[in-house]
PDB file of C-alpha atoms in Angstrom:
ATOM      1  CA  UNK A   1     -28.445 -25.422 -23.739  1.00 49.00           C
ATOM      2  CA  UNK A   2     -27.420 -27.802 -26.422  1.00 58.00           C
ATOM      3  CA  UNK A   3     -30.080 -30.573 -26.663  1.00 74.00           C
ATOM      4  CA  UNK A   4     -29.211 -34.144 -27.587  1.00 86.00           C
ATOM      5  CA  UNK A   5     -31.835 -34.549 -30.321  1.00 88.00           C
ATOM      6  CA  UNK A   6     -31.401 -38.388 -30.489  1.00 91.00           C
ATOM      7  CA  UNK A   7     -31.928 -38.666 -26.746  1.00 92.00           C
ATOM      8  CA  UNK A   8     -34.995 -36.326 -26.919  1.00 91.00           C
ATOM      9  CA  UNK A   9     -36.400 -38.329 -29.870  1.00 91.00           C
ATOM     10  CA  UNK A  10     -36.080 -41.546 -27.940  1.00 93.00           C
ATOM     11  CA  UNK A  11     -37.903 -40.019 -24.946  1.00 94.00           C
ATOM     12  CA  UNK A  12     -40.684 -38.768 -27.295  1.00 92.00           C
ATOM     13  CA  UNK A  13     -41.115 -42.343 -28.612  1.00 93.00           C
ATOM     14  CA  UNK A  14     -41.270 -43.708 -25.068  1.00 95.00           C
ATOM     15  CA  UNK A  15     -43.845 -41.105 -24.188  1.00 92.00           C
ATOM     16  CA  UNK A  16     -46.005 -41.961 -27.250  1.00 91.00           C
ATOM     17  CA  UNK A  17     -45.890 -45.643 -26.310  1.00 93.00           C
ATOM     18  CA  UNK A  18     -46.863 -44.929 -22.718  1.00 91.00           C
ATOM     19  CA  UNK A  19     -49.680 -42.738 -23.974  1.00 88.00           C
ATOM     20  CA  UNK A  20     -50.861 -45.473 -26.278  1.00 87.00           C
ATOM     21  CA  UNK A  21     -51.091 -47.712 -23.253  1.00 88.00           C
ATOM     22  CA  UNK A  22     -52.861 -45.047 -21.167  1.00 87.00           C
ATOM     23  CA  UNK A  23     -50.064 -44.894 -18.743  1.00 90.00           C
ATOM     24  CA  UNK A  24     -50.180 -41.145 -18.003  1.00 90.00           C
ATOM     25  CA  UNK A  25     -48.009 -41.265 -14.757  1.00 92.00           C
ATOM     26  CA  UNK A  26     -45.255 -42.843 -16.967  1.00 94.00           C
ATOM     27  CA  UNK A  27     -45.782 -40.116 -19.588  1.00 92.00           C
ATOM     28  CA  UNK A  28     -45.397 -37.496 -16.959  1.00 94.00           C
ATOM     29  CA  UNK A  29     -42.171 -39.121 -15.694  1.00 95.00           C
ATOM     30  CA  UNK A  30     -40.744 -39.188 -19.249  1.00 95.00           C
ATOM     31  CA  UNK A  31     -41.849 -35.543 -19.798  1.00 94.00           C
ATOM     32  CA  UNK A  32     -40.045 -34.591 -16.598  1.00 95.00           C
ATOM     33  CA  UNK A  33     -36.927 -36.270 -17.937  1.00 95.00           C
ATOM     34  CA  UNK A  34     -37.317 -34.294 -21.154  1.00 93.00           C
ATOM     35  CA  UNK A  35     -37.614 -31.169 -19.050  1.00 93.00           C
ATOM     36  CA  UNK A  36     -34.364 -31.963 -17.291  1.00 92.00           C
ATOM     37  CA  UNK A  37     -32.836 -32.457 -20.678  1.00 92.00           C
ATOM     38  CA  UNK A  38     -33.713 -28.910 -21.620  1.00 90.00           C
ATOM     39  CA  UNK A  39     -37.094 -29.181 -23.350  1.00 91.00           C
ATOM     40  CA  UNK A  40     -38.664 -26.153 -21.775  1.00 89.00           C
ATOM     41  CA  UNK A  41     -42.019 -26.370 -23.559  1.00 89.00           C
ATOM     42  CA  UNK A  42     -42.735 -29.742 -21.969  1.00 93.00           C
ATOM     43  CA  UNK A  43     -43.499 -28.184 -18.608  1.00 94.00           C
ATOM     44  CA  UNK A  44     -46.826 -26.731 -19.817  1.00 93.00           C
ATOM     45  CA  UNK A  45     -47.630 -30.136 -21.404  1.00 91.00           C
ATOM     46  CA  UNK A  46     -47.290 -31.766 -18.009  1.00 94.00           C
ATOM     47  CA  UNK A  47     -49.689 -29.187 -16.653  1.00 94.00           C
ATOM     48  CA  UNK A  48     -52.130 -29.940 -19.517  1.00 91.00           C
ATOM     49  CA  UNK A  49     -52.204 -33.582 -18.572  1.00 92.00           C
ATOM     50  CA  UNK A  50     -53.127 -32.676 -14.996  1.00 93.00           C
ATOM     51  CA  UNK A  51     -55.650 -30.035 -16.109  1.00 91.00           C
ATOM     52  CA  UNK A  52     -57.568 -32.372 -18.471  1.00 88.00           C
ATOM     53  CA  UNK A  53     -57.112 -35.810 -16.888  1.00 87.00           C
ATOM     54  CA  UNK A  54     -57.437 -38.896 -19.067  1.00 84.00           C
ATOM     55  CA  UNK A  55     -59.908 -41.708 -19.433  1.00 82.00           C
ATOM     56  CA  UNK A  56     -59.814 -44.430 -21.961  1.00 78.00           C
ATOM     57  CA  UNK A  57     -61.011 -48.034 -21.568  1.00 77.00           C
ATOM     58  CA  UNK A  58     -59.822 -49.125 -18.136  1.00 77.00           C
ATOM     59  CA  UNK A  59     -57.095 -46.453 -17.814  1.00 80.00           C
ATOM     60  CA  UNK A  60     -57.967 -43.385 -15.838  1.00 84.00           C
ATOM     61  CA  UNK A  61     -55.835 -40.449 -14.663  1.00 87.00           C
ATOM     62  CA  UNK A  62     -57.830 -38.083 -12.526  1.00 90.00           C
ATOM     63  CA  UNK A  63     -57.841 -34.360 -13.168  1.00 90.00           C
ATOM     64  CA  UNK A  64     -55.883 -32.414 -10.646  1.00 93.00           C
ATOM     65  CA  UNK A  65     -56.203 -28.621 -11.080  1.00 93.00           C
ATOM     66  CA  UNK A  66     -53.907 -27.762  -8.119  1.00 95.00           C
ATOM     67  CA  UNK A  67     -51.120 -29.836  -9.617  1.00 96.00           C
ATOM     68  CA  UNK A  68     -51.811 -28.404 -13.101  1.00 96.00           C
ATOM     69  CA  UNK A  69     -51.579 -24.846 -11.684  1.00 96.00           C
ATOM     70  CA  UNK A  70     -48.256 -25.687 -10.025  1.00 97.00           C
ATOM     71  CA  UNK A  71     -46.808 -26.851 -13.366  1.00 97.00           C
ATOM     72  CA  UNK A  72     -48.282 -23.893 -15.325  1.00 96.00           C
ATOM     73  CA  UNK A  73     -46.793 -21.477 -12.769  1.00 96.00           C
ATOM     74  CA  UNK A  74     -43.404 -23.187 -13.030  1.00 97.00           C
ATOM     75  CA  UNK A  75     -43.532 -22.863 -16.771  1.00 96.00           C
ATOM     76  CA  UNK A  76     -44.405 -19.175 -16.627  1.00 96.00           C
ATOM     77  CA  UNK A  77     -41.738 -18.539 -14.094  1.00 95.00           C
ATOM     78  CA  UNK A  78     -38.989 -20.356 -16.024  1.00 94.00           C
ATOM     79  CA  UNK A  79     -39.909 -19.456 -19.662  1.00 92.00           C
ATOM     80  CA  UNK A  80     -43.025 -17.191 -19.702  1.00 92.00           C
ATOM     81  CA  UNK A  81     -44.662 -19.822 -21.970  1.00 91.00           C
ATOM     82  CA  UNK A  82     -47.811 -18.519 -23.563  1.00 89.00           C
ATOM     83  CA  UNK A  83     -49.368 -22.028 -23.507  1.00 89.00           C
ATOM     84  CA  UNK A  84     -48.866 -21.964 -19.722  1.00 93.00           C
ATOM     85  CA  UNK A  85     -50.570 -18.528 -19.458  1.00 92.00           C
ATOM     86  CA  UNK A  86     -53.527 -19.912 -21.428  1.00 89.00           C
ATOM     87  CA  UNK A  87     -53.832 -22.953 -19.149  1.00 91.00           C
ATOM     88  CA  UNK A  88     -53.461 -21.014 -15.918  1.00 94.00           C
ATOM     89  CA  UNK A  89     -56.014 -18.510 -17.173  1.00 90.00           C
ATOM     90  CA  UNK A  90     -58.460 -21.374 -17.800  1.00 88.00           C
ATOM     91  CA  UNK A  91     -57.838 -22.755 -14.201  1.00 92.00           C
ATOM     92  CA  UNK A  92     -58.288 -19.336 -12.559  1.00 92.00           C
ATOM     93  CA  UNK A  93     -61.469 -18.758 -14.519  1.00 87.00           C
ATOM     94  CA  UNK A  94     -62.955 -22.170 -13.773  1.00 86.00           C
ATOM     95  CA  UNK A  95     -61.751 -22.386 -10.118  1.00 90.00           C
ATOM     96  CA  UNK A  96     -62.010 -25.582  -7.997  1.00 89.00           C
ATOM     97  CA  UNK A  97     -61.950 -26.861  -4.507  1.00 91.00           C
ATOM     98  CA  UNK A  98     -58.184 -26.439  -4.468  1.00 91.00           C
ATOM     99  CA  UNK A  99     -57.706 -23.451  -6.756  1.00 92.00           C
ATOM    100  CA  UNK A 100     -59.764 -20.352  -5.941  1.00 94.00           C
ATOM    101  CA  UNK A 101     -61.691 -18.904  -8.814  1.00 91.00           C
ATOM    102  CA  UNK A 102     -60.127 -15.465  -9.690  1.00 91.00           C
ATOM    103  CA  UNK A 103     -61.563 -13.870 -12.748  1.00 85.00           C
ATOM    104  CA  UNK A 104     -59.067 -10.925 -12.750  1.00 87.00           C
ATOM    105  CA  UNK A 105     -56.071 -13.300 -12.608  1.00 91.00           C
ATOM    106  CA  UNK A 106     -57.736 -15.378 -15.342  1.00 88.00           C
ATOM    107  CA  UNK A 107     -58.029 -12.323 -17.592  1.00 85.00           C
ATOM    108  CA  UNK A 108     -54.389 -11.297 -16.971  1.00 88.00           C
ATOM    109  CA  UNK A 109     -53.104 -14.746 -18.041  1.00 89.00           C
ATOM    110  CA  UNK A 110     -55.526 -15.095 -20.975  1.00 83.00           C
ATOM    111  CA  UNK A 111     -54.506 -11.696 -22.219  1.00 83.00           C
ATOM    112  CA  UNK A 112     -50.777 -12.556 -21.997  1.00 86.00           C
ATOM    113  CA  UNK A 113     -51.443 -15.767 -23.847  1.00 83.00           C
ATOM    114  CA  UNK A 114     -53.438 -14.068 -26.558  1.00 77.00           C
ATOM    115  CA  UNK A 115     -50.991 -11.179 -26.996  1.00 80.00           C
ATOM    116  CA  UNK A 116     -48.042 -13.489 -27.591  1.00 77.00           C
ATOM    117  CA  UNK A 117     -49.068 -13.804 -31.250  1.00 67.00           C
ATOM    118  CA  UNK A 118     -48.543 -17.552 -31.247  1.00 65.00           C
ATOM    119  CA  UNK A 119     -51.112 -19.214 -33.517  1.00 66.00           C
ATOM    120  CA  UNK A 120     -51.575 -22.327 -31.376  1.00 61.00           C
ATOM    121  CA  UNK A 121     -52.604 -20.103 -28.483  1.00 62.00           C
ATOM    122  CA  UNK A 122     -54.687 -17.758 -30.516  1.00 56.00           C
ATOM    123  CA  UNK A 123     -56.602 -20.620 -32.122  1.00 58.00           C
ATOM    124  CA  UNK A 124     -57.610 -21.715 -28.623  1.00 58.00           C
ATOM    125  CA  UNK A 125     -58.870 -18.310 -27.557  1.00 56.00           C
ATOM    126  CA  UNK A 126     -62.307 -16.822 -28.176  1.00 52.00           C
ATOM    127  CA  UNK A 127     -62.874 -13.126 -27.878  1.00 48.00           C
ATOM    128  CA  UNK A 128     -66.327 -11.985 -26.966  1.00 43.00           C
ATOM    129  CA  UNK A 129     -67.619  -8.838 -25.175  1.00 43.00           C
ATOM    130  CA  UNK A 130     -64.085  -7.759 -24.547  1.00 46.00           C
ATOM    131  CA  UNK A 131     -63.155 -11.019 -22.833  1.00 47.00           C
ATOM    132  CA  UNK A 132     -60.633 -13.513 -24.053  1.00 48.00           C
ATOM    133  CA  UNK A 133     -61.656 -17.073 -23.149  1.00 49.00           C
ATOM    134  CA  UNK A 134     -59.182 -19.995 -23.179  1.00 50.00           C
ATOM    135  CA  UNK A 135     -60.451 -23.321 -24.604  1.00 46.00           C
ATOM    136  CA  UNK A 136     -58.937 -26.767 -24.796  1.00 43.00           C
ATOM    137  CA  UNK A 137     -60.241 -29.579 -26.980  1.00 37.00           C
ATOM    138  CA  UNK A 138     -61.176 -31.413 -23.760  1.00 33.00           C
ATOM    139  CA  UNK A 139     -62.659 -28.552 -21.708  1.00 36.00           C
ATOM    140  CA  UNK A 140     -64.720 -25.728 -22.980  1.00 35.00           C
ATOM    141  CA  UNK A 141     -65.216 -23.120 -20.391  1.00 36.00           C
ATOM    142  CA  UNK A 142     -68.819 -21.862 -20.197  1.00 35.00           C
ATOM    143  CA  UNK A 143     -68.856 -18.111 -20.646  1.00 35.00           C
ATOM    144  CA  UNK A 144     -69.926 -16.177 -17.593  1.00 35.00           C
ATOM    145  CA  UNK A 145     -69.869 -12.538 -18.228  1.00 31.00           C
ATOM    146  CA  UNK A 146     -69.739  -9.979 -15.424  1.00 29.00           C
ATOM    147  CA  UNK A 147     -72.056  -7.064 -16.200  1.00 23.00           C
TER     148      UNK A 147
END
């Protein structure tokens, strides 16, 4: 797909402005528009917003792991994005009321992310006792090792 770089740049600027205002729902709508324009990497970024949530001053966007998992799965299905594998691995490891904790699925996705040889992903993984743990700057998963 041939991307219209000027259009994508204008969308990026709009997203940055919305983020500055703390308007995460608007950022997500702009990111969805970017996805429709062919920016495949943006799908995992939408998932990251749902995974981490956002709170600054009076602006709050609640964390939604079920929605994050949906967007990560879409990204994996459509592009096998290693960033999406990293995020989905974190969600499966952490678990929640809406997404069942599944350590074996977590390990599969974290391994896929780590083995992609992408520096951004590897710099957010920690290897210890044979486990690869996925980290974000917002959420550090507490290590729980199965003996």
